GROMACS .gro file of C-alpha atoms in nm:
model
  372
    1UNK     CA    1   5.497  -3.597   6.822
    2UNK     CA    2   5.801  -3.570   6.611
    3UNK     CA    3   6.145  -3.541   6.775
    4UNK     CA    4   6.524  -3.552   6.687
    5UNK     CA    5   6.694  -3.874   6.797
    6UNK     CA    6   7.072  -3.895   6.868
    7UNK     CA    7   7.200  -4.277   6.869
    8UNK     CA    8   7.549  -4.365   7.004
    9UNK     CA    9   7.706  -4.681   7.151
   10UNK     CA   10   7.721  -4.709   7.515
   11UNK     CA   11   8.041  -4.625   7.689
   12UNK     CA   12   8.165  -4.678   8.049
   13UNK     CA   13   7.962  -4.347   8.176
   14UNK     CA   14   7.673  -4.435   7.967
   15UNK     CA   15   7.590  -4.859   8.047
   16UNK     CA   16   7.394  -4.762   8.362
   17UNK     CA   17   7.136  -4.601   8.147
   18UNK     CA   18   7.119  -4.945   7.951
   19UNK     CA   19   7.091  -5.119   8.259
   20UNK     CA   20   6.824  -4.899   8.361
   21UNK     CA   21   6.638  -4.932   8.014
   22UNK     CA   22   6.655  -5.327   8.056
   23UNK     CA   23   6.521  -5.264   8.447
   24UNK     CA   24   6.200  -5.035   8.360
   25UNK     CA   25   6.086  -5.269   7.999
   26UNK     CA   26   5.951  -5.569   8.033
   27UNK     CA   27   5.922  -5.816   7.763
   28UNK     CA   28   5.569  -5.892   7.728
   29UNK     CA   29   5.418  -6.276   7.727
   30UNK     CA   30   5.228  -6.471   7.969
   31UNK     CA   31   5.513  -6.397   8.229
   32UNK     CA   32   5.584  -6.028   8.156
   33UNK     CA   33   5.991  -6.049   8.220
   34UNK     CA   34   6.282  -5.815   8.305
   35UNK     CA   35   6.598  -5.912   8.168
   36UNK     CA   36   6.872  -5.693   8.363
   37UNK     CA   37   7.237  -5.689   8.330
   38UNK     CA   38   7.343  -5.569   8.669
   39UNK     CA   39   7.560  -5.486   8.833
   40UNK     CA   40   7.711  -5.398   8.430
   41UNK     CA   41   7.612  -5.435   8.055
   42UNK     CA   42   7.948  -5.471   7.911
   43UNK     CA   43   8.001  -5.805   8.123
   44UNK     CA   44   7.681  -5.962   8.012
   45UNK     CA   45   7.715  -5.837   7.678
   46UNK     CA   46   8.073  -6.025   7.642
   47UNK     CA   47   7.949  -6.405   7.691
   48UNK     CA   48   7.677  -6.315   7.366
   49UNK     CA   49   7.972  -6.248   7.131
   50UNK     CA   50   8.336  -6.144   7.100
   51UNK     CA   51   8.218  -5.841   6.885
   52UNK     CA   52   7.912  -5.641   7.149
   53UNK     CA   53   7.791  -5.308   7.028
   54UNK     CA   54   7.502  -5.186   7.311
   55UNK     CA   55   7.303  -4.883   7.131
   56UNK     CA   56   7.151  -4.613   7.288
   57UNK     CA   57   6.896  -4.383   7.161
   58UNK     CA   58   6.828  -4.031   7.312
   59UNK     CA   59   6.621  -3.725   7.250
   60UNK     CA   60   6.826  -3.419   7.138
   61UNK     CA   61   6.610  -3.140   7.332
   62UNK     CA   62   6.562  -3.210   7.660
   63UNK     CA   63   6.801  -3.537   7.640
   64UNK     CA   64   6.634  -3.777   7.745
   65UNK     CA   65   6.648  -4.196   7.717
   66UNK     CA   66   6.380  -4.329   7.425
   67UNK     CA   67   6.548  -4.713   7.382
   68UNK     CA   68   6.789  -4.938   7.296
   69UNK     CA   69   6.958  -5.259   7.127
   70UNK     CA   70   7.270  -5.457   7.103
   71UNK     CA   71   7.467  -5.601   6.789
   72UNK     CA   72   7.674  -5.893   6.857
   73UNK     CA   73   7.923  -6.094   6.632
   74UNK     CA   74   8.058  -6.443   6.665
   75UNK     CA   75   8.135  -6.769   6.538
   76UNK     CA   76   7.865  -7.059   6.433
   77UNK     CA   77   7.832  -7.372   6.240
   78UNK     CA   78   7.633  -7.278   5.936
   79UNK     CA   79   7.544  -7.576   5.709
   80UNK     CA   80   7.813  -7.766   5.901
   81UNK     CA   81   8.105  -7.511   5.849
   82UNK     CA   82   8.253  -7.243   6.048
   83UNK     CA   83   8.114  -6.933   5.974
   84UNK     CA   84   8.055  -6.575   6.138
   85UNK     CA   85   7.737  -6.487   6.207
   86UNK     CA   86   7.569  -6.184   6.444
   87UNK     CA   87   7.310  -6.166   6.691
   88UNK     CA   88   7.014  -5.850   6.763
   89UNK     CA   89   6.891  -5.840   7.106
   90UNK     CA   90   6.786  -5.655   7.374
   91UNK     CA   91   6.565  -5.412   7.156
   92UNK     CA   92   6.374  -5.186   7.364
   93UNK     CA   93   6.141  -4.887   7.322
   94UNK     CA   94   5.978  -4.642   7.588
   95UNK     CA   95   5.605  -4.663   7.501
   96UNK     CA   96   5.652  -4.988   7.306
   97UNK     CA   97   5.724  -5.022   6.934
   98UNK     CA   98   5.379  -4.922   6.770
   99UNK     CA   99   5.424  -4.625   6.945
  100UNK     CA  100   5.750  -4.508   6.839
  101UNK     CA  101   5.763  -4.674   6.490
  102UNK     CA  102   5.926  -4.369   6.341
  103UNK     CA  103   6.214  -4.405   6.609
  104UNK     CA  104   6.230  -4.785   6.542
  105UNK     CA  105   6.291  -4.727   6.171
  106UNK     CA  106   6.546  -4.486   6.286
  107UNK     CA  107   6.716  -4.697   6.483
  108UNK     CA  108   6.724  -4.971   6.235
  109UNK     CA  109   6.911  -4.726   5.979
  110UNK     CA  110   7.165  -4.661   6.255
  111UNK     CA  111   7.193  -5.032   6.307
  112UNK     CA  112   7.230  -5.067   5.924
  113UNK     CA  113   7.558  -4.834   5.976
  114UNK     CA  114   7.701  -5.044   6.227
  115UNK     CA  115   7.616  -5.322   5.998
  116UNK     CA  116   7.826  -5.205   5.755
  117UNK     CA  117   8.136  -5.151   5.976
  118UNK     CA  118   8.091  -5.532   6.079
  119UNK     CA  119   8.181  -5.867   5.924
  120UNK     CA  120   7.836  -6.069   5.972
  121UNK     CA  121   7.643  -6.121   5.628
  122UNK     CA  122   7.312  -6.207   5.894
  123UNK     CA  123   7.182  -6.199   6.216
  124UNK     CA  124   6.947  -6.441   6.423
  125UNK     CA  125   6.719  -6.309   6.669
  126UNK     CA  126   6.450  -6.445   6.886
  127UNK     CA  127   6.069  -6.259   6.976
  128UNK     CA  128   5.836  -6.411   7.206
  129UNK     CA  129   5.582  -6.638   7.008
  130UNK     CA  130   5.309  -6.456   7.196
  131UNK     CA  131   5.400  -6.117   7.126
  132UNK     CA  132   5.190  -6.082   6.835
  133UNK     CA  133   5.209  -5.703   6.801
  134UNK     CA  134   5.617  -5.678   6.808
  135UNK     CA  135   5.623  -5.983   6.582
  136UNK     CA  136   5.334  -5.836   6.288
  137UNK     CA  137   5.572  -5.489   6.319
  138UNK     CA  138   5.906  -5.649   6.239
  139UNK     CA  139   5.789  -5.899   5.964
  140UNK     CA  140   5.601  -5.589   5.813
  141UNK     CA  141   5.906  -5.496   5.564
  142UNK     CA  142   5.904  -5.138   5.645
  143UNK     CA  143   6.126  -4.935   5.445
  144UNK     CA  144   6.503  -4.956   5.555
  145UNK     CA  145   6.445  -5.199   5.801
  146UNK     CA  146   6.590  -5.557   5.759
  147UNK     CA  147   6.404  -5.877   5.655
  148UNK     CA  148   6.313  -6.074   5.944
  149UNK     CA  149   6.226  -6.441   5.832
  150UNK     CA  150   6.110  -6.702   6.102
  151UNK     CA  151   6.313  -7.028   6.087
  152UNK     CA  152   6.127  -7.213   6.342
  153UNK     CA  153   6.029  -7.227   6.687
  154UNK     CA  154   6.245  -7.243   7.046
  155UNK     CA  155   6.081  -7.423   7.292
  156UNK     CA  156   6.265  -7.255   7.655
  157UNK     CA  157   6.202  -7.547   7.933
  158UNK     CA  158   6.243  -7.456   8.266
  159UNK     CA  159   6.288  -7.808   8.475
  160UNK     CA  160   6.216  -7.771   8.865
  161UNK     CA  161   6.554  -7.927   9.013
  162UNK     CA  162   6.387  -8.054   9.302
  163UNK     CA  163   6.169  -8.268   9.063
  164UNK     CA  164   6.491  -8.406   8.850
  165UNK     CA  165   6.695  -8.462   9.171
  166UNK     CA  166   6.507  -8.667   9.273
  167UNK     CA  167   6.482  -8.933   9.010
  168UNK     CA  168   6.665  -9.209   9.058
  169UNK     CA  169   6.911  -9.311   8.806
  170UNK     CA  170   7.060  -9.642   8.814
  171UNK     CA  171   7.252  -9.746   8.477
  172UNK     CA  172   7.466  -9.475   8.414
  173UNK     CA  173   7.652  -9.191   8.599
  174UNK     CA  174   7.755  -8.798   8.463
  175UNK     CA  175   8.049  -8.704   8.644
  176UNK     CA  176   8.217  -8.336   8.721
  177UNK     CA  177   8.477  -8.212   8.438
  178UNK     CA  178   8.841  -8.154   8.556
  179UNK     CA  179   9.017  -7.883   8.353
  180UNK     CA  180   9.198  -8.142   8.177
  181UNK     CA  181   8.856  -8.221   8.045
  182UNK     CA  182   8.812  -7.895   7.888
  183UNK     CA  183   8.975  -7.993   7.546
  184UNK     CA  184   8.764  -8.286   7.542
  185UNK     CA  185   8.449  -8.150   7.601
  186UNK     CA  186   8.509  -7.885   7.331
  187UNK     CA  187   8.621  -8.135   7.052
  188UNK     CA  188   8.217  -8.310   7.144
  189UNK     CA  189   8.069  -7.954   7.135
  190UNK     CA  190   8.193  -7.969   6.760
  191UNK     CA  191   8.115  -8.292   6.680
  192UNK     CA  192   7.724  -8.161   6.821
  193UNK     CA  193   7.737  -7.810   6.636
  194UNK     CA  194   7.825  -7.863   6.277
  195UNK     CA  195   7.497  -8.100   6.286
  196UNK     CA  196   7.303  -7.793   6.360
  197UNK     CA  197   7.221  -7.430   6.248
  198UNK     CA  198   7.363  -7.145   6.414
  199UNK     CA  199   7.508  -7.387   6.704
  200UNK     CA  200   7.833  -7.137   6.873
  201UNK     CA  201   8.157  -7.306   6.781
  202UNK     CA  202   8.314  -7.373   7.166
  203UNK     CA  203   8.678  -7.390   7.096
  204UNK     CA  204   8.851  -7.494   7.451
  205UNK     CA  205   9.026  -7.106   7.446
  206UNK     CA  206   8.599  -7.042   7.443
  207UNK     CA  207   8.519  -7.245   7.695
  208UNK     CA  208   8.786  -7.108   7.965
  209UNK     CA  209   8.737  -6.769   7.828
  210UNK     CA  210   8.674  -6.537   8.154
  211UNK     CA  211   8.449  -6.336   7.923
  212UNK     CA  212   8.243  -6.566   7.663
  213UNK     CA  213   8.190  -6.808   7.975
  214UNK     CA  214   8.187  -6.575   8.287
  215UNK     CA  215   8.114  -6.763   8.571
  216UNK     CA  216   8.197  -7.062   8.496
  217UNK     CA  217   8.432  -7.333   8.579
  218UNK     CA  218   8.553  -7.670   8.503
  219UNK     CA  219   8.314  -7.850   8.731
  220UNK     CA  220   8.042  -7.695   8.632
  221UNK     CA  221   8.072  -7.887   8.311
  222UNK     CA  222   7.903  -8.227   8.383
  223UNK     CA  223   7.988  -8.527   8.110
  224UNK     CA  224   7.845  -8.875   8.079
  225UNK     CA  225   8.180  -9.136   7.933
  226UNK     CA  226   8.117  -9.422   7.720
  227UNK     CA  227   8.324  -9.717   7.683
  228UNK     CA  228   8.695  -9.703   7.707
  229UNK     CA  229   8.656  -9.318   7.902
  230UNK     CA  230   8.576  -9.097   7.607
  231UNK     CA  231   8.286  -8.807   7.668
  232UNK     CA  232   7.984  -8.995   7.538
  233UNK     CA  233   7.793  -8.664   7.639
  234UNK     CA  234   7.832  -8.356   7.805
  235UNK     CA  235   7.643  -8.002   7.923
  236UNK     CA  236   7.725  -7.717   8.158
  237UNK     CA  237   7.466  -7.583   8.470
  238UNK     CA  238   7.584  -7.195   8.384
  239UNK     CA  239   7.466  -6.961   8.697
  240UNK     CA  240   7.472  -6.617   8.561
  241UNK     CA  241   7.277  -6.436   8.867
  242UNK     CA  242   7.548  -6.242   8.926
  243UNK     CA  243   7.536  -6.094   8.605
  244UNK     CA  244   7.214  -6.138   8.419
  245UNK     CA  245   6.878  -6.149   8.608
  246UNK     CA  246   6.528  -6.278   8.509
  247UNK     CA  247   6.288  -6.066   8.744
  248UNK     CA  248   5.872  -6.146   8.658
  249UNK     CA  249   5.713  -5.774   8.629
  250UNK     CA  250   5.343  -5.937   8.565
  251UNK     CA  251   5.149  -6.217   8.397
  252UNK     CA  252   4.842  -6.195   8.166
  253UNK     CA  253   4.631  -6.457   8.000
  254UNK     CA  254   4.488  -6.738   8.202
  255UNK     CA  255   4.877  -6.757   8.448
  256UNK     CA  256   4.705  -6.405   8.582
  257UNK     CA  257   4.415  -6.591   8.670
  258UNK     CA  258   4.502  -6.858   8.793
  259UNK     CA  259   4.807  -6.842   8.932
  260UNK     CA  260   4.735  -6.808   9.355
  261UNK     CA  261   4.528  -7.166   9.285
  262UNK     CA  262   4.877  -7.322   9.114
  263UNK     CA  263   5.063  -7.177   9.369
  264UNK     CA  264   4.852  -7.334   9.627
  265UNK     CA  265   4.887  -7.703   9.442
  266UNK     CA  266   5.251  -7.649   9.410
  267UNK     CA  267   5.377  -7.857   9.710
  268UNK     CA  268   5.234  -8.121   9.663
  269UNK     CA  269   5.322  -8.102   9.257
  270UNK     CA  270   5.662  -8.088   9.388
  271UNK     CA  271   5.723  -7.703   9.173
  272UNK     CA  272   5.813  -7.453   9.262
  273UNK     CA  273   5.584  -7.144   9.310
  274UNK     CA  274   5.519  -6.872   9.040
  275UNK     CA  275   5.688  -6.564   9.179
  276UNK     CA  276   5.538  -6.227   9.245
  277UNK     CA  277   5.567  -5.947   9.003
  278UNK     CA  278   5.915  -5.784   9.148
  279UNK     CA  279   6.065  -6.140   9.263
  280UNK     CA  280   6.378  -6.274   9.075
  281UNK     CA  281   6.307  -6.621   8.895
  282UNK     CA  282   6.651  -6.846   9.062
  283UNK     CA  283   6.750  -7.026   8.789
  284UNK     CA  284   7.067  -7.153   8.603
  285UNK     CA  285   7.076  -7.236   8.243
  286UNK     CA  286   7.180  -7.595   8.133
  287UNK     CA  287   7.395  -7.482   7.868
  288UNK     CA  288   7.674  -7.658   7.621
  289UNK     CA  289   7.429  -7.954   7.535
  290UNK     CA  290   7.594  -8.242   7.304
  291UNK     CA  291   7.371  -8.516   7.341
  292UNK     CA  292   7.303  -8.747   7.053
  293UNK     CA  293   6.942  -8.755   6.948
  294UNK     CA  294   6.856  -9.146   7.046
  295UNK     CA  295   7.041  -9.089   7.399
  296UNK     CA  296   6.772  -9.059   7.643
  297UNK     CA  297   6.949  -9.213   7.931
  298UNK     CA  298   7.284  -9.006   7.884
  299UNK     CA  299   7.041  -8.671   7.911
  300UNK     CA  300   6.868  -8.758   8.184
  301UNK     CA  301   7.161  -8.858   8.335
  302UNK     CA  302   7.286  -8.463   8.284
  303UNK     CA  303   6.975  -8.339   8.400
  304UNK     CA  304   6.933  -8.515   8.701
  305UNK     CA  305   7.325  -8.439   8.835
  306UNK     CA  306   7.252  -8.087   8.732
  307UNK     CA  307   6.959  -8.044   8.895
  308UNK     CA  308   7.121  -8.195   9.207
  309UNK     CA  309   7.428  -7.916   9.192
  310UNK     CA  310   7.157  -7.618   9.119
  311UNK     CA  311   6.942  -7.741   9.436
  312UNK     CA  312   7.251  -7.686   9.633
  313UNK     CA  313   7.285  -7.366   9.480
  314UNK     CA  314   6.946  -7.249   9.594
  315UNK     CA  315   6.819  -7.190   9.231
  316UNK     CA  316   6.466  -7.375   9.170
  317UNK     CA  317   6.519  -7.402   8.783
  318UNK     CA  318   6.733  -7.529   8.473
  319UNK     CA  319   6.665  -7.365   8.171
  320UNK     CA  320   6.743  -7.522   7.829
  321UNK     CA  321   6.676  -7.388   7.523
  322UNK     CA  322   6.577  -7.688   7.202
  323UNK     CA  323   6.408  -7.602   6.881
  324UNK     CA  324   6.069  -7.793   6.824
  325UNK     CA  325   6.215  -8.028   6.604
  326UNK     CA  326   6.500  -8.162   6.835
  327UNK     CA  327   6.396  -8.461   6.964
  328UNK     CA  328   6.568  -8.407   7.301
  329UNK     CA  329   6.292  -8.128   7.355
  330UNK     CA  330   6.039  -8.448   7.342
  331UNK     CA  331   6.227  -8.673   7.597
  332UNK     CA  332   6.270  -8.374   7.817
  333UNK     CA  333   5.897  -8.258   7.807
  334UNK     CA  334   5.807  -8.650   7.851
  335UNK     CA  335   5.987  -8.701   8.166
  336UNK     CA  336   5.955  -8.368   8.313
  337UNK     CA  337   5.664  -8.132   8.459
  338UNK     CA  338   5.852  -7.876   8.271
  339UNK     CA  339   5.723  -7.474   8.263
  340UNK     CA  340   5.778  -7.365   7.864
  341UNK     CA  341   5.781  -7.119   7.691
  342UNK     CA  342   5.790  -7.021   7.322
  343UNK     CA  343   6.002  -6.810   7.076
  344UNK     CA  344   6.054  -6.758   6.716
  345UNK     CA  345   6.364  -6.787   6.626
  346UNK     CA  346   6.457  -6.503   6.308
  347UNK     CA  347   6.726  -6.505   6.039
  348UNK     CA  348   6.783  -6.111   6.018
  349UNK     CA  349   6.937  -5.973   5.679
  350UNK     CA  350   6.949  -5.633   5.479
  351UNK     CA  351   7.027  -5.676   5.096
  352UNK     CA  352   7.343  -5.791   5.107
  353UNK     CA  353   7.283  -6.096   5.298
  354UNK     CA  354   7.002  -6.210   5.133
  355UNK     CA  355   7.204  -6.437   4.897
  356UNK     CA  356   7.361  -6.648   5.177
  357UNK     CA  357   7.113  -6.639   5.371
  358UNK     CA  358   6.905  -6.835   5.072
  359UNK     CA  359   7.164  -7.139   5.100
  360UNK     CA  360   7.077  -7.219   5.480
  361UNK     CA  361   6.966  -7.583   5.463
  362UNK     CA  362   6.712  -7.778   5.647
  363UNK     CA  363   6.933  -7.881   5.969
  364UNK     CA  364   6.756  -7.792   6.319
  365UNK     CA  365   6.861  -7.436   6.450
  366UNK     CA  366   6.986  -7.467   6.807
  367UNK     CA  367   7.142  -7.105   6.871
  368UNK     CA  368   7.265  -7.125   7.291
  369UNK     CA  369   6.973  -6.981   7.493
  370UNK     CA  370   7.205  -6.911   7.747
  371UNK     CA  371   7.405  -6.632   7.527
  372UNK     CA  372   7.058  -6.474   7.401
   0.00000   0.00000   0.00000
């Protein structure tokens, strides 16, 4: 039925009803997922981007919440150079998309005007590989919406911590950062990003920024040191819980079925149980990876510390984010009984990025999970 739709960005009396739009649609997959932002929007929009625009769409007559989005902007290596790229997330539609389509292209021309107002020439996005029906809509071209083009698939590991803590690593140690670390760490992070495509460019103001990395401190970062004391490899274990939740609202497919019998082997697998529809998943992402690609023992060597500081945490998981291609997804999945799942990740353009967008090269995307 046709209806007038009013969009507007979300303001301080307005973010609850984004929360509540992220609370009551669940991303669908194997594990259907919530992805709330309580107890506010704004401060889990902030660590995505130093540019966050959270859009709301609402029926004119009786107002009345239909969906939402968010437009972020920040800085990434492209093709090894600093350069400023945006982000679309958090897209939501009461009903689903196929069922509001005309409000979807709607939306998209109201995205297209905030677009205009920005400084990105693209956008990167990532859909569930499994959500074949969102995925078919938004690569369908439909008039005034942007070009979605897949680049090439994220692999999301989750790694049980009580599994990696307790391997036992003998040759070499990763150690807390102090803040006097900080500098160091980020001058690695760069070395690591302008190898990659659409890797975030960590300055050190980045990395103690109270908004792009809420939450976390200086010993949260966790390096490995090579000869002579410099940071042979580094990563962070970034608990956002009290700002960003991953809640399971179902399962489908063959985890639906069988999922009381894994549950039932999971002691003695040493994983942790799939949680109930309605329980909170207690992770913590292992974020700010720079690990060179031959350097299996320096990454397990992360892991295995980080699992040990998220098992005193409480949190069962870490999450880390590597495009198929990256060979540390290969030593991870190798050594670990990891859970995965699988996203395509999207260069998003209207006309007048379609030039640049033309020049990305052939270097492995690894976009931050943990800001997505």
């Amino acid at each position: 039925m046709p209806f007038d739709v009013q969009f507007e960005l979300a303001t301080a009396e307005t973010e609850g009803q984004f929360r509540r739009m992220l609370r009551e649609n669940p991303l669908a997959g194997s594990i259907n997922v919530l992805l709330t932002r309580e107890p506010n929007a704004f401060q889990a929009a902030a660590i995505s981007g130093d540019v966050y625009e959270l859009m709301l769409a609402f029926q004119k007559e009786p107002r009345r919440l239909l969906g939402g989005g968010a437009r972020f902007e920040f800085d990434a290596f492209i093709n090894g150079e600093v350069s400023r790229i945006g982000y679309l997330g958090e897209l939501r539609v009461e009903g689903g998309l196929r069922q509001r389509r005309r409000m979807l292209l709607d939306a998209y021309r109201a995205m297209r005007e905030r677009h205009d107002k920005g400084d990105v020439p693209f956008y990167i996005t990532t859909i569930i590989s499994d959500n074949t029906s969102t995925r078919r809509l938004l690569e369908a071209g439909l008039a005034d919406m942007p070009t979605y083009q897949p680049v090439e698939t994220l692999v999301t590991l989750s790694i049980p911590t009580r599994q990696a803590a307790r391997m036992r690593l003998l040759k070499i140690p990763a150690e807390e950062c102090s803040p006097g670390d900080i500098s160091d760490v980020a001058a690695r992070l760069e070395r690591t990003g302008r190898q990659f495509q659409f890797h975030p460019v960590w300055t050190a103001d980045v990395l103690s920024s109270a908004d792009r990395c809420r939450g976390i401190k200086a010993s949260d970062f966790l390096v490995v040191r090579g000869e002579g004391g410099g940071i042979r490899a580094a990563c962070c274990l970034w608990d956002q819980r009290a700002f960003k939740q991953t809640i399971v609202a179902g399962y489908s497919g063959q985890l639906k079925r069988f999922r009381s019998l894994f549950n039932m082997a999971a002691p003695l697998l040493r994983q942790p149980k799939l949680p109930s529809p309605g329980q909170t998943i207690e992770s913590a992402f292992l974020s700010h990876l720079s690990v060179d690609a031959d350097d299996e023992e320096s990454l397990l060597a992360l892991v295995c510390q980080a699992a040990r500081k998220a098992c005193s945490r409480g949190l069962d998981y870490v999450m880390v984010g590597l495009a198929t291609r990256n060979p540390l997804r290969s030593m991870l999945e190798r050594r670990f009984s990891c859970h995965r799942y699988e996203s395509m990740i999207y260069m998003v353009y209207w006309e007048d990025g379609r030039d640049i967008a033309s020049t990305i090269d052939g270097r492995i995307a690894h976009p931050e999970v943990a800001i997505l």
